[in-house]
Amino acid sequence: MPGDEKTQEAGGMTDNLEKKLEELCKEKGMRVTEQRRIILKILSDSPDHPNAEELHRRVVRLAPSISIATVYRTMNTLESYGLIERHIFADGRARYEAGGSEHHDHLVNVETDEIIEFRCDEIEELQKKIADEHGFDIVGHRFEIYVRAKKRR
Amino acid sequence: MPGDEKTQEAGGMTDNLEKKLEELCKEKGMRVTEQRRIILKILSDSPDHPNAEELHRRVVRLAPSISIATVYRTMNTLESYGLIERHIFADGRARYEAGGSEHHDHLVNVETDEIIEFRCDEIEELQKKIADEHGFDIVGHRFEIYVRAKKRR
DNA sequence: ATCACTATTGCGACTCACTCTCAATTATTG
DNA sequence: CAATAATTGAGAGTGAGTCGCAATAGTGAT
Ligand SMILES: [Mn+2]
Ligand SMILES: [Mn+2]
Ligand SMILES: [Zn+2]
Ligand SMILES: [Zn+2]
């Protein structure tokens, strides 16, 4: 069942990403290290959007010697090549998610800190229109909606 | 010509804001200090979105003894009471703008660092719809479009 | 399997926006 | 003007993230 890349079920797109990691490394003369493999695997198995500290906590359970500096470095290089995405929500810390899933934006539940993904084609279209009307090409965008559970009435 | 609050022309909404500052201070038992008055005035005369350092630079031209710590503190208190707004764009530093203008979001020209304001009612509506469909009330949102000058063709 | 080469790692020192502490100053009320 | 307490300037402190460096370990060739 290829093409079925709905949500991140355990190990779903992991092999896919691991392959991409190998391609990328070969192409750029980078090395496929254990730490890169493990960090990327754990991130792609994470359904949430962990920050570096939390990601490191998860990584260390599997490979105790990996340092947090390596987590930061790995996120930086992999982001620069589009293998992962970095988000900075209201708390100001970087959070990461494995790339590969289709574009989406986020709802942030300010009470629980939970992050919900959504996609809205109309909004994506309107953005293009707005940028275009101002004479610009879009390079990227950031869109987060901060929410709380609806008040029952 | 009241009600005409299109752009921030020099001193336009300043008196308005200064009045609000005085009300706020009285109401909360805070003091109307020279530093607060000056910092708020200079911010409301700023058509751009300065960060603390830049704002401090402008403030110091008029009142050399005001410290940057006071700029930070003033931004924090005034933001908590809704007199100003804080934004954090891609560079990660806080930038400020005087409140009072109607809600808008921002285009950020990644080449010039210039910030352009825009308003899109459709997008604001769609947000409500999205939050609603997920069972949430909106607390706030952040929306920035990063752009560059359109490639001529 | 071994080697030479050099990218990567772990560690701890460092950076930089921003916050905090505290003694001195000043707005406010009467 | 005096009493009171909020605010300030200066500088120390905080914390997420980065950097320099010696040790380690992928990689491609032998
Ligand atoms: Mn996501
Ligand atoms: Mn603005
Ligand atoms: Zn989007
Ligand atoms: Zn908006």
Short mmCIF file of C-alpha atoms (C1' of nucleotides) and ligand atoms in Angstrom, two decimals:
data_model
loop_
_atom_site.label_atom_id
_atom_site.label_comp_id
_atom_site.label_asym_id
_atom_site.label_seq_id
_atom_site.Cartn_x
_atom_site.Cartn_y
_atom_site.Cartn_z
CA MET A 1 0.00 0.00 0.00
CA PRO A 2 2.39 2.71 -1.09
CA GLY A 3 1.29 6.33 -1.14
CA ASP A 4 -0.52 5.78 2.14
CA GLU A 5 1.27 8.30 4.32
CA LYS A 6 -1.54 9.51 6.51
CA THR A 7 -0.22 9.63 10.04
CA GLN A 8 3.08 8.53 11.51
CA GLU A 9 2.48 4.98 12.65
CA ALA A 10 5.50 3.35 14.30
CA GLY A 11 8.19 2.70 11.75
CA GLY A 12 5.90 3.76 8.93
CA MET A 13 7.97 6.26 7.07
CA THR A 14 11.08 5.49 9.04
CA ASP A 15 12.69 3.24 6.45
CA ASN A 16 11.84 5.85 3.87
CA LEU A 17 13.61 8.53 5.90
CA GLU A 18 16.57 6.31 6.66
CA LYS A 19 16.99 5.80 2.95
CA LYS A 20 16.82 9.54 2.41
CA LEU A 21 19.44 10.00 5.10
CA GLU A 22 21.78 7.64 3.30
CA GLU A 23 21.21 9.29 -0.06
CA LEU A 24 21.74 12.71 1.46
CA CYS A 25 24.96 11.69 3.16
CA LYS A 26 26.40 10.11 0.07
CA GLU A 27 25.44 13.10 -2.02
CA LYS A 28 26.93 15.63 0.40
CA GLY A 29 29.95 13.66 1.54
CA MET A 30 28.46 13.38 5.01
CA ARG A 31 28.73 10.26 7.12
CA VAL A 32 25.89 8.02 8.14
CA THR A 33 26.64 7.76 11.83
CA GLU A 34 24.85 5.71 14.44
CA GLN A 35 23.83 8.91 16.20
CA ARG A 36 22.25 10.37 13.07
CA ARG A 37 20.44 7.16 12.31
CA ILE A 38 19.11 6.79 15.84
CA ILE A 39 18.14 10.43 16.33
CA LEU A 40 16.26 10.53 13.03
CA LYS A 41 14.54 7.23 13.73
CA ILE A 42 13.38 8.31 17.16
CA LEU A 43 12.16 11.62 15.83
CA SER A 44 10.22 9.98 13.04
CA ASP A 45 8.66 7.60 15.55
CA SER A 46 7.53 10.58 17.64
CA PRO A 47 3.95 11.55 16.92
CA ASP A 48 4.35 14.81 18.83
CA HIS A 49 6.76 17.72 18.35
CA PRO A 50 9.54 17.27 20.91
CA ASN A 51 12.10 19.94 21.72
CA ALA A 52 15.80 19.10 21.78
CA GLU A 53 15.83 18.21 25.45
CA GLU A 54 12.85 15.87 25.19
CA LEU A 55 14.19 14.31 22.00
CA HIS A 56 17.53 13.78 23.70
CA ARG A 57 15.77 12.12 26.63
CA ARG A 58 14.19 9.64 24.23
CA VAL A 59 17.41 9.09 22.33
CA VAL A 60 19.38 8.38 25.48
CA ARG A 61 17.07 5.54 26.45
CA LEU A 62 18.33 3.74 23.36
CA ALA A 63 21.87 5.07 23.15
CA PRO A 64 22.98 6.59 26.45
CA SER A 65 26.20 8.08 25.16
CA ILE A 66 24.66 10.41 22.59
CA SER A 67 25.07 14.00 23.74
CA ILE A 68 22.54 16.78 23.49
CA ALA A 69 24.99 18.82 21.42
CA THR A 70 24.75 16.13 18.78
CA VAL A 71 20.99 16.31 18.89
CA TYR A 72 21.19 20.06 18.24
CA ARG A 73 23.76 19.61 15.49
CA THR A 74 21.80 16.84 13.84
CA MET A 75 18.61 18.87 13.85
CA ASN A 76 20.48 21.76 12.26
CA THR A 77 22.04 19.78 9.45
CA LEU A 78 18.98 17.69 8.73
CA GLU A 79 16.79 20.78 8.71
CA SER A 80 19.10 22.56 6.31
CA TYR A 81 18.61 19.66 3.91
CA GLY A 82 14.88 19.44 4.42
CA LEU A 83 14.80 16.07 6.20
CA ILE A 84 13.13 17.49 9.29
CA GLU A 85 11.22 20.63 10.26
CA ARG A 86 11.77 23.05 13.08
CA HIS A 87 8.95 24.98 14.74
CA ILE A 88 9.08 27.61 17.40
CA PHE A 89 5.79 28.00 19.20
CA ALA A 90 4.91 30.39 21.98
CA ASP A 91 7.30 28.95 24.57
CA GLY A 92 10.22 30.10 22.44
CA ARG A 93 12.04 26.77 22.24
CA ALA A 94 12.66 24.92 19.00
CA ARG A 95 10.59 21.80 18.44
CA TYR A 96 11.14 19.28 15.70
CA GLU A 97 9.24 16.88 13.52
CA ALA A 98 10.37 14.45 10.85
CA GLY A 99 9.74 15.69 7.35
CA GLY A 100 8.01 13.78 4.61
CA SER A 101 4.43 14.28 5.66
CA GLU A 102 2.43 16.73 3.62
CA HIS A 103 2.39 20.39 4.63
CA HIS A 104 0.23 21.30 7.59
CA ASP A 105 -0.09 23.99 10.23
CA HIS A 106 -0.73 23.65 13.94
CA LEU A 107 -3.29 24.23 16.63
CA VAL A 108 -1.65 24.61 20.04
CA ASN A 109 -3.80 23.82 23.04
CA VAL A 110 -2.51 26.33 25.56
CA GLU A 111 -3.96 24.41 28.46
CA THR A 112 -2.52 20.99 27.72
CA ASP A 113 0.37 22.01 25.47
CA GLU A 114 -0.91 19.44 22.98
CA ILE A 115 -0.32 20.15 19.31
CA ILE A 116 -2.89 19.30 16.67
CA GLU A 117 -2.11 19.37 12.99
CA PHE A 118 -4.43 20.69 10.34
CA ARG A 119 -4.45 21.55 6.69
CA CYS A 120 -6.47 24.28 5.05
CA ASP A 121 -6.10 24.67 1.32
CA GLU A 122 -8.15 27.87 1.25
CA ILE A 123 -5.72 29.52 3.61
CA GLU A 124 -2.75 28.30 1.61
CA GLU A 125 -4.33 29.79 -1.49
CA LEU A 126 -5.15 33.10 0.17
CA GLN A 127 -1.54 33.43 1.23
CA LYS A 128 -0.36 33.17 -2.33
CA LYS A 129 -2.89 35.76 -3.33
CA ILE A 130 -1.82 38.16 -0.59
CA ALA A 131 1.88 37.80 -1.36
CA ASP A 132 1.18 38.16 -5.05
CA GLU A 133 -0.85 41.33 -4.61
CA HIS A 134 2.07 42.84 -2.75
CA GLY A 135 4.52 41.83 -5.47
CA PHE A 136 6.20 39.04 -3.54
CA ASP A 137 7.00 35.37 -3.91
CA ILE A 138 6.44 33.23 -0.84
CA VAL A 139 9.52 31.76 0.77
CA GLY A 140 7.70 30.19 3.68
CA HIS A 141 5.15 30.89 6.33
CA ARG A 142 4.28 30.26 9.91
CA PHE A 143 0.78 29.78 11.09
CA GLU A 144 -0.31 28.68 14.54
CA ILE A 145 -3.65 28.95 16.24
CA TYR A 146 -3.55 28.98 20.03
CA VAL A 147 -6.69 27.44 21.47
CA ARG A 148 -8.39 26.04 24.53
CA ALA A 149 -11.18 23.52 24.92
CA LYS A 150 -14.50 25.07 23.94
CA LYS A 151 -16.45 26.41 26.88
CA ARG A 152 -19.53 24.23 27.32
CA ARG A 153 -22.75 26.31 27.36
CA MET B 1 -11.16 63.43 11.98
CA PRO B 2 -11.53 60.79 14.67
CA GLY B 3 -11.87 57.14 13.68
CA ASP B 4 -9.22 57.67 11.07
CA GLU B 5 -6.56 55.31 12.33
CA LYS B 6 -5.08 54.07 9.10
CA THR B 7 -1.33 54.25 9.60
CA GLN B 8 0.76 55.57 12.44
CA GLU B 9 1.51 59.14 11.48
CA ALA B 10 3.75 60.96 13.93
CA GLY B 11 1.90 61.62 17.14
CA GLY B 12 -1.34 60.34 15.66
CA MET B 13 -2.48 57.87 18.25
CA THR B 14 0.15 58.88 20.72
CA ASP B 15 -2.04 61.10 22.85
CA ASN B 16 -4.61 58.36 22.82
CA LEU B 17 -2.06 55.85 24.09
CA GLU B 18 -0.66 58.25 26.65
CA LYS B 19 -4.16 58.64 28.03
CA LYS B 20 -4.52 54.89 28.16
CA LEU B 21 -1.22 54.66 29.99
CA GLU B 22 -2.45 57.08 32.63
CA GLU B 23 -5.75 55.25 33.03
CA LEU B 24 -3.99 51.94 33.27
CA CYS B 25 -1.54 53.17 35.88
CA LYS B 26 -4.22 54.71 38.03
CA GLU B 27 -6.33 51.59 37.77
CA LYS B 28 -3.49 49.22 38.66
CA GLY B 29 -1.67 51.36 41.20
CA MET B 30 1.24 51.71 38.83
CA ARG B 31 3.18 54.92 38.42
CA VAL B 32 3.31 57.09 35.35
CA THR B 33 7.05 57.52 35.06
CA GLU B 34 8.99 59.56 32.55
CA GLN B 35 10.58 56.37 31.24
CA ARG B 36 7.22 54.72 30.60
CA ARG B 37 5.85 57.82 28.93
CA ILE B 38 8.88 58.23 26.70
CA ILE B 39 9.28 54.58 25.77
CA LEU B 40 5.63 54.27 24.85
CA LYS B 41 5.67 57.50 22.88
CA ILE B 42 8.73 56.49 20.89
CA LEU B 43 7.29 53.07 20.19
CA SER B 44 4.01 54.51 19.01
CA ASP B 45 5.90 56.90 16.74
CA SER B 46 7.76 53.94 15.22
CA PRO B 47 6.18 52.78 11.98
CA ASP B 48 8.28 49.61 12.00
CA HIS B 49 8.58 46.82 14.55
CA PRO B 50 11.77 47.47 16.55
CA ASN B 51 13.35 44.97 18.90
CA ALA B 52 14.33 45.99 22.41
CA GLU B 53 17.83 47.03 21.44
CA GLU B 54 16.67 49.20 18.56
CA LEU B 55 13.89 50.71 20.63
CA HIS B 56 16.37 51.46 23.38
CA ARG B 57 18.66 53.12 20.83
CA ARG B 58 15.82 55.44 19.84
CA VAL B 59 14.80 56.09 23.43
CA VAL B 60 18.32 57.00 24.48
CA ARG B 61 18.51 59.75 21.88
CA LEU B 62 15.79 61.52 23.83
CA ALA B 63 16.56 60.37 27.35
CA PRO B 64 20.11 59.02 27.63
CA SER B 65 19.77 57.66 31.13
CA ILE B 66 17.01 55.17 30.41
CA SER B 67 18.40 51.64 30.64
CA ILE B 68 17.63 48.73 28.37
CA ALA B 69 16.40 46.76 31.38
CA THR B 70 13.66 49.34 31.72
CA VAL B 71 12.77 48.94 28.06
CA TYR B 72 12.39 45.21 28.58
CA ARG B 73 10.39 45.68 31.78
CA THR B 74 8.15 48.28 30.21
CA MET B 75 7.42 46.09 27.21
CA ASN B 76 6.52 43.24 29.55
CA THR B 77 4.14 45.20 31.72
CA LEU B 78 2.53 47.09 28.87
CA GLU B 79 2.09 43.91 26.90
CA SER B 80 0.46 42.15 29.81
CA TYR B 81 -2.12 44.94 29.88
CA GLY B 82 -2.61 45.00 26.12
CA LEU B 83 -1.08 48.42 25.44
CA ILE B 84 1.52 47.02 23.08
CA GLU B 85 2.10 43.84 21.11
CA ARG B 86 5.09 41.55 20.98
CA HIS B 87 6.01 39.54 17.90
CA ILE B 88 8.75 37.01 17.43
CA PHE B 89 9.63 36.53 13.80
CA ALA B 90 12.21 34.20 12.32
CA ASP B 91 15.25 35.82 13.92
CA GLY B 92 14.00 34.75 17.33
CA ARG B 93 14.14 38.16 18.99
CA ALA B 94 11.11 39.93 20.37
CA ARG B 95 9.88 42.92 18.39
CA TYR B 96 7.27 45.36 19.54
CA GLU B 97 4.55 47.60 18.19
CA ALA B 98 2.16 49.97 19.89
CA GLY B 99 -1.33 48.58 20.28
CA GLY B 100 -4.50 50.30 19.25
CA SER B 101 -4.41 49.64 15.52
CA GLU B 102 -6.80 47.05 14.21
CA HIS B 103 -5.68 43.45 14.05
CA HIS B 104 -3.33 42.52 11.24
CA ASP B 105 -0.75 39.93 10.34
CA HIS B 106 2.66 40.35 8.73
CA LEU B 107 4.61 39.76 5.58
CA VAL B 108 8.33 39.58 6.28
CA ASN B 109 10.64 40.38 3.40
CA VAL B 110 13.50 38.00 4.08
CA GLU B 111 15.85 39.95 1.87
CA THR B 112 15.35 43.42 3.30
CA ASP B 113 13.96 42.46 6.73
CA GLU B 114 11.13 44.88 6.04
CA ILE B 115 7.78 44.07 7.58
CA ILE B 116 4.52 44.70 5.77
CA GLU B 117 1.18 44.54 7.50
CA PHE B 118 -1.92 43.03 5.98
CA ARG B 119 -5.40 42.03 6.95
CA CYS B 120 -7.39 39.16 5.53
CA ASP B 121 -10.88 38.64 6.87
CA GLU B 122 -11.32 35.37 5.02
CA ILE B 123 -8.33 33.91 6.81
CA GLU B 124 -9.54 35.19 10.16
CA GLU B 125 -12.89 33.52 9.49
CA LEU B 126 -11.34 30.25 8.38
CA GLN B 127 -9.36 30.12 11.60
CA LYS B 128 -12.52 30.30 13.65
CA LYS B 129 -14.02 27.56 11.57
CA ILE B 130 -10.98 25.32 11.98
CA ALA B 131 -10.77 25.82 15.73
CA ASP B 132 -14.49 25.29 16.02
CA GLU B 133 -14.45 22.06 14.07
CA HIS B 134 -11.83 20.74 16.46
CA GLY B 135 -13.85 21.77 19.51
CA PHE B 136 -11.70 24.71 20.52
CA ASP B 137 -12.02 28.39 21.26
CA ILE B 138 -9.30 30.60 19.84
CA VAL B 139 -7.01 32.28 22.35
CA GLY B 140 -4.75 33.88 19.76
CA HIS B 141 -2.84 33.13 16.64
CA ARG B 142 0.36 33.85 14.85
CA PHE B 143 0.57 34.22 11.13
CA GLU B 144 3.56 35.37 9.16
CA ILE B 145 4.36 35.01 5.50
CA TYR B 146 8.04 35.11 4.61
CA VAL B 147 8.53 36.56 1.15
CA ARG B 148 10.98 37.99 -1.33
CA ALA B 149 10.54 40.38 -4.23
CA LYS B 150 8.79 38.64 -7.11
CA LYS B 151 11.15 37.31 -9.71
CA ARG B 152 10.66 39.35 -12.87
CA ARG B 153 9.94 37.15 -15.91
"C1'" DA C 1 40.95 -6.86 7.37
"C1'" DT C 2 43.94 -2.76 7.61
"C1'" DC C 3 45.07 2.04 6.52
"C1'" DA C 4 44.79 6.95 5.69
"C1'" DC C 5 41.84 10.55 5.65
"C1'" DT C 6 38.78 13.62 7.58
"C1'" DA C 7 33.82 14.20 9.20
"C1'" DT C 8 31.72 13.75 13.47
"C1'" DT C 9 31.36 13.31 18.30
"C1'" DG C 10 31.29 14.42 23.54
"C1'" DC C 11 32.60 17.71 26.53
"C1'" DG C 12 32.80 21.89 28.53
"C1'" DA C 13 33.36 26.71 27.63
"C1'" DC C 14 30.92 30.30 25.58
"C1'" DT C 15 27.16 33.48 23.58
"C1'" DC C 16 23.37 36.39 23.76
"C1'" DA C 17 18.68 37.80 24.61
"C1'" DC C 18 16.41 38.48 28.42
"C1'" DT C 19 15.43 38.40 33.64
"C1'" DC C 20 16.51 39.21 38.38
"C1'" DT C 21 18.48 41.41 42.66
"C1'" DC C 22 19.16 45.29 45.20
"C1'" DA C 23 20.24 49.80 46.76
"C1'" DA C 24 19.02 54.36 45.22
"C1'" DT C 25 15.46 57.22 43.21
"C1'" DT C 26 10.99 59.15 42.45
"C1'" DA C 27 5.77 59.24 41.78
"C1'" DT C 28 1.85 59.59 44.63
"C1'" DT C 29 -1.15 60.71 48.45
"C1'" DG C 30 -2.23 63.54 52.25
"C1'" DC D 1 6.89 68.68 52.86
"C1'" DA D 2 6.89 63.74 54.65
"C1'" DA D 3 5.76 58.92 54.39
"C1'" DT D 4 5.16 55.08 51.49
"C1'" DA D 5 6.04 51.95 48.11
"C1'" DA D 6 6.65 51.38 43.02
"C1'" DT D 7 10.32 51.91 39.81
"C1'" DT D 8 14.80 52.46 38.17
"C1'" DG D 9 19.96 51.61 36.61
"C1'" DA D 10 23.63 48.65 37.07
"C1'" DG D 11 25.34 44.55 36.93
"C1'" DA D 12 24.96 39.61 38.06
"C1'" DG D 13 22.41 35.59 36.62
"C1'" DT D 14 19.72 32.29 33.46
"C1'" DG D 15 19.07 29.06 29.85
"C1'" DA D 16 18.65 27.54 25.09
"C1'" DG D 17 21.65 26.91 21.76
"C1'" DT D 18 26.56 27.18 19.63
"C1'" DC D 19 31.54 26.48 19.26
"C1'" DG D 20 36.46 24.84 19.78
"C1'" DC D 21 39.02 21.00 20.35
"C1'" DA D 22 41.00 16.49 21.13
"C1'" DA D 23 39.31 11.83 20.64
"C1'" DT D 24 36.53 8.71 17.82
"C1'" DA D 25 34.77 6.42 13.93
"C1'" DG D 26 32.74 6.26 8.95
"C1'" DT D 27 34.51 5.76 4.28
"C1'" DG D 28 36.97 4.37 0.21
"C1'" DA D 29 41.17 2.46 -1.23
"C1'" DT D 30 44.49 -1.06 -0.67
MN MN E 1 3.42 19.03 12.65
MN MN E 2 2.28 45.15 12.90
ZN ZN E 3 0.42 26.35 5.91
ZN ZN E 4 -4.67 37.46 12.03
#
